[in-house]
XYZ file of C-alpha atoms in Angstrom:
526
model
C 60.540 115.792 105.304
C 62.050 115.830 108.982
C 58.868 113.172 109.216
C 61.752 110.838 107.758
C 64.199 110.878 110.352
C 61.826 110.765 113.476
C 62.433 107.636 115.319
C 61.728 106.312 118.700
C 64.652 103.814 118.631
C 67.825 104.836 120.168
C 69.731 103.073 117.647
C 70.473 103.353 114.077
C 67.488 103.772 111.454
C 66.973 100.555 109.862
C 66.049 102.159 106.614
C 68.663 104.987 106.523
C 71.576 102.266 107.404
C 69.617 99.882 104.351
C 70.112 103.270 101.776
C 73.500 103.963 102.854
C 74.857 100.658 102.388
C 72.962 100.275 98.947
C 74.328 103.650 97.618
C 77.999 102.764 99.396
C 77.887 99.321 97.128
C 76.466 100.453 94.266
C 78.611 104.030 93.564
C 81.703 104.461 91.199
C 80.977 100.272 90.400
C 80.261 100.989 86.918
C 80.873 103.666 84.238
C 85.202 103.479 83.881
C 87.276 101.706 82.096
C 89.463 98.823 84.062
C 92.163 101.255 85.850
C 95.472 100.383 86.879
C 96.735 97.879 88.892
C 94.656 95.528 90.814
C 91.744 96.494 88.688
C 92.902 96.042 85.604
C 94.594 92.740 86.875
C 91.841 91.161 88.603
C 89.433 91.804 85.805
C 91.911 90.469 83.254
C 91.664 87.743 85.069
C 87.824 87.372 85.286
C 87.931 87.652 81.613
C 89.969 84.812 80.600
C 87.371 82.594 82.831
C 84.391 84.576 81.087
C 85.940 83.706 77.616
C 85.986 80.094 78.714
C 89.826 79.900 78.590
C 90.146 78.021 81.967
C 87.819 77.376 84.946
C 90.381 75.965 87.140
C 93.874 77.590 86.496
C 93.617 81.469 86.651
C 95.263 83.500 83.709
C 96.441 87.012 82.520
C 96.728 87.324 79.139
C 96.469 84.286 78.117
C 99.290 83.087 80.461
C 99.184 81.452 84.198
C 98.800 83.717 86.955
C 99.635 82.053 90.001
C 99.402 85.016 92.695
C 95.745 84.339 93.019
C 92.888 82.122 93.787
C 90.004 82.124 91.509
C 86.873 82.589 94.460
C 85.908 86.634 93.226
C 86.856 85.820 89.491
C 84.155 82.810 88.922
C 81.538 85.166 90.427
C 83.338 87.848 88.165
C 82.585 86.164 85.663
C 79.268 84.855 86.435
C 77.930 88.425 86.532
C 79.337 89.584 83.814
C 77.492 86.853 81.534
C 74.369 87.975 83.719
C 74.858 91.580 82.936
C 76.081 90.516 79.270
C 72.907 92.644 77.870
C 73.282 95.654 79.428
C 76.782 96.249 80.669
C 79.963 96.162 79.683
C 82.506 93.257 80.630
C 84.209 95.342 82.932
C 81.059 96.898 84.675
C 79.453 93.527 84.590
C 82.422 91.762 86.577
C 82.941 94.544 89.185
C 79.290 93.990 90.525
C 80.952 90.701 92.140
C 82.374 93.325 94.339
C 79.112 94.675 94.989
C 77.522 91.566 96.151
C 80.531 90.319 98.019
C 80.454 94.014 99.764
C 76.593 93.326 100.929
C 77.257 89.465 102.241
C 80.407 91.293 104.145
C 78.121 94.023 105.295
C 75.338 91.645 106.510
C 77.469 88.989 108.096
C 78.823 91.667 109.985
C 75.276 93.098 111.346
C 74.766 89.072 112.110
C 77.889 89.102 113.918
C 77.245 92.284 115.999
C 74.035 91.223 116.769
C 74.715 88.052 118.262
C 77.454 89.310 120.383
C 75.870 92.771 121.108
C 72.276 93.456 120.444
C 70.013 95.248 117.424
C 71.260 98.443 117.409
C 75.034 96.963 117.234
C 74.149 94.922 114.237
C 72.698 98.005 112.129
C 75.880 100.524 113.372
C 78.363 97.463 112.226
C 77.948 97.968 108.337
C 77.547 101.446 108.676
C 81.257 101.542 110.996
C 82.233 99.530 107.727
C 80.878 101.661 105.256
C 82.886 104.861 106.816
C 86.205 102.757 106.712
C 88.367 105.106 104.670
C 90.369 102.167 103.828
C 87.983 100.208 101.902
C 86.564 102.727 99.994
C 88.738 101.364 96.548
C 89.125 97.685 97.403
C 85.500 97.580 97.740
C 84.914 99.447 94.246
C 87.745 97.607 92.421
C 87.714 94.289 89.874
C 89.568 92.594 92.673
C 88.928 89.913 95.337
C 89.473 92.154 98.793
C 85.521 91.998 99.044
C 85.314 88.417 98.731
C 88.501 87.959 101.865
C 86.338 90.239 103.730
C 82.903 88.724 103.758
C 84.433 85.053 104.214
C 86.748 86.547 107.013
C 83.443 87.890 108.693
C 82.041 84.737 108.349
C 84.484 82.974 110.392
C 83.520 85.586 113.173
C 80.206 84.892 112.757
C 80.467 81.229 113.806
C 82.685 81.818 116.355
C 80.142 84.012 118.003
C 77.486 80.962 117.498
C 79.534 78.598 118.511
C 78.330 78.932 122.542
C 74.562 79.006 121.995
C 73.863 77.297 118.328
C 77.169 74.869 118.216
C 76.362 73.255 115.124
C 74.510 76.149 113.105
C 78.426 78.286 114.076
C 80.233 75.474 113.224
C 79.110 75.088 109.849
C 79.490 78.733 109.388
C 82.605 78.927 110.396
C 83.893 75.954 108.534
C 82.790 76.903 105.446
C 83.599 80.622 105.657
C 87.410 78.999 106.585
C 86.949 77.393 102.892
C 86.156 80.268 101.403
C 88.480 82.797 103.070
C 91.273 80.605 101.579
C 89.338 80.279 98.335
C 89.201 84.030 97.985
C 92.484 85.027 99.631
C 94.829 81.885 99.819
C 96.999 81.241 102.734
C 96.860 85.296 103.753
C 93.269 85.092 103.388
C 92.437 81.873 105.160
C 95.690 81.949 108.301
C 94.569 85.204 110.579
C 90.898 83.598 110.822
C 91.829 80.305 111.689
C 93.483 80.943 114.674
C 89.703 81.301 115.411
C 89.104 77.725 115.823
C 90.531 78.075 119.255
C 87.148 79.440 120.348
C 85.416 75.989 120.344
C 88.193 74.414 121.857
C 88.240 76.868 124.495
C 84.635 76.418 125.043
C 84.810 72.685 125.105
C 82.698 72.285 121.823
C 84.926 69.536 120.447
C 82.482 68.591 118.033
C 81.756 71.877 117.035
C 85.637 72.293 116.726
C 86.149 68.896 114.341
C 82.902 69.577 111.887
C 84.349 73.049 111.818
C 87.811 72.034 110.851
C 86.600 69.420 108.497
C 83.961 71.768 106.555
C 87.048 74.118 106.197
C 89.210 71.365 105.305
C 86.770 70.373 102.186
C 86.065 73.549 100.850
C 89.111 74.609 100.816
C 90.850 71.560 99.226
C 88.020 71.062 96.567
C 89.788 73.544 93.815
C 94.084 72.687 94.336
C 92.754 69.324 94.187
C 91.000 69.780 91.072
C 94.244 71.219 90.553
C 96.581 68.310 91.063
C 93.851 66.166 88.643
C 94.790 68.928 85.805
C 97.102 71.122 86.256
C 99.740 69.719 88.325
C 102.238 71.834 87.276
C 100.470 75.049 88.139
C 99.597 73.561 91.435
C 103.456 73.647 92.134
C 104.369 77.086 90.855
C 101.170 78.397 92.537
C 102.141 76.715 95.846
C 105.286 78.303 95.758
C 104.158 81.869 95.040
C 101.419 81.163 98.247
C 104.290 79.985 100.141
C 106.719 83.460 99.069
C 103.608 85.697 99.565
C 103.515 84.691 103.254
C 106.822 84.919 104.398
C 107.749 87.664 107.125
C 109.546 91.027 106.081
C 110.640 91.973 109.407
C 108.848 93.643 112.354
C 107.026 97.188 112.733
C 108.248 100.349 111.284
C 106.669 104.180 111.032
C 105.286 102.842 107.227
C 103.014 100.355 109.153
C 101.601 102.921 111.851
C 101.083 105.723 108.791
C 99.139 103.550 106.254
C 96.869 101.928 109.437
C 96.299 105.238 110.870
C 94.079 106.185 108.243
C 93.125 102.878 106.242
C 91.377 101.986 109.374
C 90.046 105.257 110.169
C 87.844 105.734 112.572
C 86.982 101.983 113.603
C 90.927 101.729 114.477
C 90.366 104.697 116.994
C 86.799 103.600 118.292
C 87.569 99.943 119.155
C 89.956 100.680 122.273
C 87.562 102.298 123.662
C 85.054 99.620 123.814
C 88.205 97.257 125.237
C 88.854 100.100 128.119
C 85.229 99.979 128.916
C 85.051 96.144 129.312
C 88.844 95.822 130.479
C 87.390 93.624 133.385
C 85.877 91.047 131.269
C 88.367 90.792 128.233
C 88.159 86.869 128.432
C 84.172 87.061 127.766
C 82.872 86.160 124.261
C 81.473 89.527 123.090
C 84.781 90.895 123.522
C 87.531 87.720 123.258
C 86.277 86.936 120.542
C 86.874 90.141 118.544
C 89.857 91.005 120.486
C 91.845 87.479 120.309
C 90.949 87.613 116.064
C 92.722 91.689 116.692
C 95.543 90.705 117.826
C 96.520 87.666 115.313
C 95.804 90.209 112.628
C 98.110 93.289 114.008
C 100.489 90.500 114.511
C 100.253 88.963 111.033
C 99.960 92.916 109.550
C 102.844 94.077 110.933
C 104.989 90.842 110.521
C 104.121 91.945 106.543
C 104.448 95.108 104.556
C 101.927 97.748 105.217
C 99.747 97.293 102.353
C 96.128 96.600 101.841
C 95.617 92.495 101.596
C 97.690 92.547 105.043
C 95.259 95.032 106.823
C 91.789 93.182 105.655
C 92.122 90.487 108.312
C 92.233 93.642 110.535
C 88.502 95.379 109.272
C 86.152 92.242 111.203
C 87.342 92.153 114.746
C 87.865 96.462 114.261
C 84.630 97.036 113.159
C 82.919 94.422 115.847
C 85.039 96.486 118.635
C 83.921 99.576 117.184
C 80.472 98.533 116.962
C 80.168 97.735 120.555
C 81.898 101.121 121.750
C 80.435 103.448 119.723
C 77.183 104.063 120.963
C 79.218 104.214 124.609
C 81.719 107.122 123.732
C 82.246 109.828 126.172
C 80.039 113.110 125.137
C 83.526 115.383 124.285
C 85.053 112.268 122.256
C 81.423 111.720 120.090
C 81.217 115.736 119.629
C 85.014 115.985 119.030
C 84.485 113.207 116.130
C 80.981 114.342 114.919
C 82.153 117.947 114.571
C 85.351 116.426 112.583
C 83.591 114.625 110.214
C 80.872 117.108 109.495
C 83.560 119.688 108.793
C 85.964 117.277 106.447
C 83.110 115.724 104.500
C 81.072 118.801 104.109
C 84.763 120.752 102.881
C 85.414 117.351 100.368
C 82.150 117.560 99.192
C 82.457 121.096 98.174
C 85.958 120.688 97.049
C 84.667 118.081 94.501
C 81.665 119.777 93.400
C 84.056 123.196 92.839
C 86.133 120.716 91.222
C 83.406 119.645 88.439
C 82.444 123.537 87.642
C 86.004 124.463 86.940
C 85.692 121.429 84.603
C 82.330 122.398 82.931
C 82.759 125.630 83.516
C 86.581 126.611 83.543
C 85.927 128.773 86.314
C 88.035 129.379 88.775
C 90.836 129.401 86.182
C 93.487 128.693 88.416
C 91.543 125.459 89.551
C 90.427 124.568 85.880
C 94.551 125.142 84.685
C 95.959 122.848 86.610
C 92.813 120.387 86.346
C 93.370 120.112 82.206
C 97.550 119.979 83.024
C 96.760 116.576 85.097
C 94.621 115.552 81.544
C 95.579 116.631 79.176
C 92.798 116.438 76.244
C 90.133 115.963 78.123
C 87.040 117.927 77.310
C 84.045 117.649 80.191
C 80.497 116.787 79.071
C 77.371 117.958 80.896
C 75.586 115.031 82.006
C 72.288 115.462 83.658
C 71.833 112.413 84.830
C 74.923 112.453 86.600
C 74.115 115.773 88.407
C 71.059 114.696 89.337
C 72.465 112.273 91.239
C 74.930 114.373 92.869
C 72.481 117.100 93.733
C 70.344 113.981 95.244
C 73.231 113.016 97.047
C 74.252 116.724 98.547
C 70.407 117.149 99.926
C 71.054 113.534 101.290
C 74.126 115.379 103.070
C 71.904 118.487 103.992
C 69.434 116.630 105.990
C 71.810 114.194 107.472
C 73.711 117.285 109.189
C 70.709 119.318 110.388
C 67.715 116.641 110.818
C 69.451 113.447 112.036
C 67.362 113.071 115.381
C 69.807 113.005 118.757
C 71.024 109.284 119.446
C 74.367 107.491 120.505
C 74.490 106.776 116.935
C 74.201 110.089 115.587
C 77.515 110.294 115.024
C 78.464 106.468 113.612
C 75.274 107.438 110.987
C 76.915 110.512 109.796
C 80.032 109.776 109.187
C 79.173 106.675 107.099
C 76.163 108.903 105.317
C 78.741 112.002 104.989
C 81.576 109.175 103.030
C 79.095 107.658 101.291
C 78.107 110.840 99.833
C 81.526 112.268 98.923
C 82.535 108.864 97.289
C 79.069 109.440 95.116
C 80.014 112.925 94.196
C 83.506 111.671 92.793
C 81.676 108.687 91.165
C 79.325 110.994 89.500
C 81.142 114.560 88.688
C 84.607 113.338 88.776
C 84.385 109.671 86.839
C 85.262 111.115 83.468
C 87.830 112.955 84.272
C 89.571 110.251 86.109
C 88.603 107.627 83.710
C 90.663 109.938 80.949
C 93.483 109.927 82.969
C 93.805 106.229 84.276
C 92.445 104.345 80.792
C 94.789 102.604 78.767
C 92.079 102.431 75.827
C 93.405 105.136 73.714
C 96.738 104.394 74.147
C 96.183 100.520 73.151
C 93.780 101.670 70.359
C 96.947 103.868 68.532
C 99.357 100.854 69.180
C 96.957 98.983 67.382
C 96.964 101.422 64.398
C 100.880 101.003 64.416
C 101.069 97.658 64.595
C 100.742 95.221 61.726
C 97.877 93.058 61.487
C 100.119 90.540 60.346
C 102.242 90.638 63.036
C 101.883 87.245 65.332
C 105.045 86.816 67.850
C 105.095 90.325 70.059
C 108.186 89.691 72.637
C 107.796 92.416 75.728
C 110.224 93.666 77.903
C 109.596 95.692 81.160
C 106.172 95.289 80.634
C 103.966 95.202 83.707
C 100.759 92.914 84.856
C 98.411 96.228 84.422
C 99.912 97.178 81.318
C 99.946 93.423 80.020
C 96.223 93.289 80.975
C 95.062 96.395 79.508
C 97.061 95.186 76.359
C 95.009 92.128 76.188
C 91.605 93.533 77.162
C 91.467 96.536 74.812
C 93.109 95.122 71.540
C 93.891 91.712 71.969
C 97.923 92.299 72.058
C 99.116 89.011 73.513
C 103.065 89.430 74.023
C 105.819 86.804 74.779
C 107.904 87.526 77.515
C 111.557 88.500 75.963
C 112.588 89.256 72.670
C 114.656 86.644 70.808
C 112.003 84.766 69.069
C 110.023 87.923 67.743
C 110.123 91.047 65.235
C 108.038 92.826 67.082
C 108.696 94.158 70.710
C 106.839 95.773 73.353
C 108.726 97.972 76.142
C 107.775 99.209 79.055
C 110.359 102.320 80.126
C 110.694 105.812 81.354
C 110.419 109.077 78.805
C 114.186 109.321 78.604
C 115.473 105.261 78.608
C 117.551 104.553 75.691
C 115.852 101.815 73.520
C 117.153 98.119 73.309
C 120.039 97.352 70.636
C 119.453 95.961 67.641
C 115.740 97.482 67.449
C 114.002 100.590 66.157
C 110.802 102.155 67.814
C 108.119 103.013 65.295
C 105.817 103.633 68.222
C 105.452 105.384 71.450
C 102.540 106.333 73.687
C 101.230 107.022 77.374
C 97.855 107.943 79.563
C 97.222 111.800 79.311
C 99.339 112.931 82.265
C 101.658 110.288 82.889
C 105.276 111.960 83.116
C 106.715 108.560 83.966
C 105.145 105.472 82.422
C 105.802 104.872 78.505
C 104.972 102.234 76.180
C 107.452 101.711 72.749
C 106.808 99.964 70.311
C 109.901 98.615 68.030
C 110.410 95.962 64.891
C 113.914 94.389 64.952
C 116.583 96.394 62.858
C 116.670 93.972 59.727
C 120.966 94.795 59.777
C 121.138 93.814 63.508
């Protein structure tokens, strides 16, 4: 088969970057239960637009959730009717990710390419792809795919902006619409310092139709808003308004979650601005660098967490994309030899991992594997393994017939991650669906609950938990206790209940020494 991977191009293999980004997308999507937190959230969230609750006003539970904006959850939604046949709700709505994953993955090959050349534009999804960072936002029911693609938009028409004025204005106007759309005010205020670029190129008209695209698509849903729900409009522009404010300056936290969430684009892109440190103010690499620098301002103005570091992937991965290919021989070995020994040790790890469980061999392995669940028994599923075994040749040929190119190294890494996320998505998916599911433990609450019972106050009780609640059994609860018999509490194994109550009802994931949920009817004496 070494036939394959013969190529006269010195770039990337259109067809093996085309594969890698399909499986990337496409793995660990489907086949799990809504996990907590910002699955189970964002997919709660989905499904109250699916059930045709609300298309303007996002809600959890049948209540307004005003720490979002609705962008990933209509298209949520919209695939999950498409899928209705087939798939489940939750597997349905996650594919939103999917497709928001490829449009952020092929703006960014766009992007590359029209500041770089070909090969750039097929090594920029696969620099994404290998981004340890976005391996879960990317796979989750939440809206980090959606900030990303309309983030890399704004790039995009920045870059066209020079040569094709209008065609990158309208790109990057609209893309401004639906960063804030799918991210809010920290989705939508990194990028649009990017509207400099026309200005500094003296493209005032491209600068004004950009502006007012952005302006209307952005204001087309709060003021749909202010026509219905006026009152959410207010407590949603005031949780915007909290979300953004600054939480001090840089600390170790910041350097220690960036260090590897951006791994290895965060380590390749200086290299590209050392190599071009005479002609920082051109496009190909002002661009990129000025859109750098807003975000490690804004990320680091913010706690380290993941929506702060998105704005940070684009301009990264555009840097990287430009550098790679141009890495000294000892750094591209150094790197190649890294990632060939990491991924090739994870991939065994899990695959030793998924005998123990089939197997219980090695004991030691398999022991500690059932104390984590708890319960679990492992199936043999030879569909699954055939997919994993597909996947490890996949890995096989990548390290020994990959043909000698700059981009050896870019290809492997993002072939060698692809294929260890697979592996966990296929041997490992039951096992960590067991453990992170909230179905069982809503399915016995049901049994102890009365069917009868109508006002359920909750106490302590968590967005995930709320959500899972909701999704699984159709528990709606009231938030506090005076008006209701019933009460739901969120607590730790050893917290003494409430007065005035007694539990009849207590439960938790397999494995969880620290999360409970009680269940208790108001003491008829109290």
């Amino acid at each position: 088969m070494n036939f394959l991977f013969e190529s006269r191009q010195p770039g990337p293999l259109p067809w093996l970057v085309l594969l890698v980004c399909a499986a990337y997308l496409l793995a660990g999507i489907t086949g799990h239960d809504p996990w907590k937190a910002d699955d189970a959230i964002g997919l709660a969230i989905a499904h109250g637009f699916f059930t045709g609750q609300d298309w303007l006003k996002p809600t959890l539970a049948g209540e307004a959730w005003t720490e979002t904006t609705p962008l990933w959850y209509w298209l949520a939604a919209v695939m999950a009717r498409i899928t209705s046949f087939a798939l489940p709700f939750h597997d349905g709505a996650r594919l939103a990710s999917s497709l928001f994953g490829g449009v952020f993955f092929l703006v960014l090959a766009r992007t590359a390419r029209s500041l770089y050349d070909d090969d750039a534009g097929w090594g920029a999804p696969l620099l994404a792809a290998g981004t340890l960072g976005l391996l879960l936002p990317l796979h989750e029911g939440q809206p980090a795919a959606a900030v990303l693609a309309s983030i890399a938009g704004v790039y995009w028409g920045a870059a066209l902006i020079g040569e094709r004025p209008w065609a990158g204005a309208a790109i990057m106007g609209v893309s401004l619409g639906a960063s804030f759309l799918a991210g809010g005010l920290l989705g939508v205020l990194p990028p649009l310092t990017l509207l400099a670029i026309p200005l500094l190129q003296k493209r005032y008209v491209a600068f004004l139709l950009a502006l007012g695209l952005g302006a209307v698509t952005a204001s087309a849903w709060p003021l749909a808003l202010a026509y219905k729900e006026p009152a959410y409009l207010v407590a949603w522009w005031t949780a915007e308004r909290a979300a953004i404010d600054f939480h001090g300056g840089f600390t170790s936290a910041h350097a220690k979650f960036i260090g590897w969430f951006a791994m290895p684009i965060l380590y390749v892109a200086p290299w590209m601005l050392w190599r071009s440190r005479h002609r920082l103010t051109s496009p190909d690499v002002g661009i990129p660098l000025w859109g750098a620098i807003v975000a490690l301002v804004w990320y680091v103005s913010h706690e380290p967490i993941v929506e702060n570091a998105l704005p940070l992937v684009p301009p990264l991965v555009l840097l990287a994309s430009a550098g790679s290919a141009r890495l000294r021989r000892g750094a591209a070995n150094a790197w190649d030899w890294f990632g060939m020994m990491a991924l090739t040790i994870s991939a065994a790890l899990v695959w030793l991992g998924s005998v123990a469980l089939l197997t219980g061999w090695p004991p030691k392995l398999a022991g500690n594997m059932a104390r984590l669940t708890p319960g679990f028994t492992a199936h043999f599923s030879l569909f699954a393994m055939l997919l994993a075994l597909v996947a490890t040749a996949a890995w096989i040929m990548a390290l020994t017939r990959l043909p000698r190119s700059p981009w050896r190294v870019v290809t492997r890494w993002a072939t060698g991650v692809t294929v260890a996320w697979i592996l966990l998505a296929t041997l490992w998916i039951p096992w960590i669906d067991h453990a992170k599911t909230y179905r069982p433990v809503v399915a016995d609450l049901q049994r102890a609950l009365p069917a009868d019972a109508e006002c359920i106050g909750r106490l302590s009780v968590g967005a995930p938990q709320r959500a899972a609640l909701d999704y699984f059994g159709g528990i709606r609860t009231r938030w506090g206790s005076k008006a209701c018999d019933w009460l739901i509490v969120q607590s730790g194994p050893k917290d003494a209940p409430p007065k005035g109550w007694d539990m009849v009802w207590e439960g938790h994931r397999p494995g969880d020494r620290t999360e409970r949920l009680r269940l208790y009817r108001r003491d008829a004496d109290a």
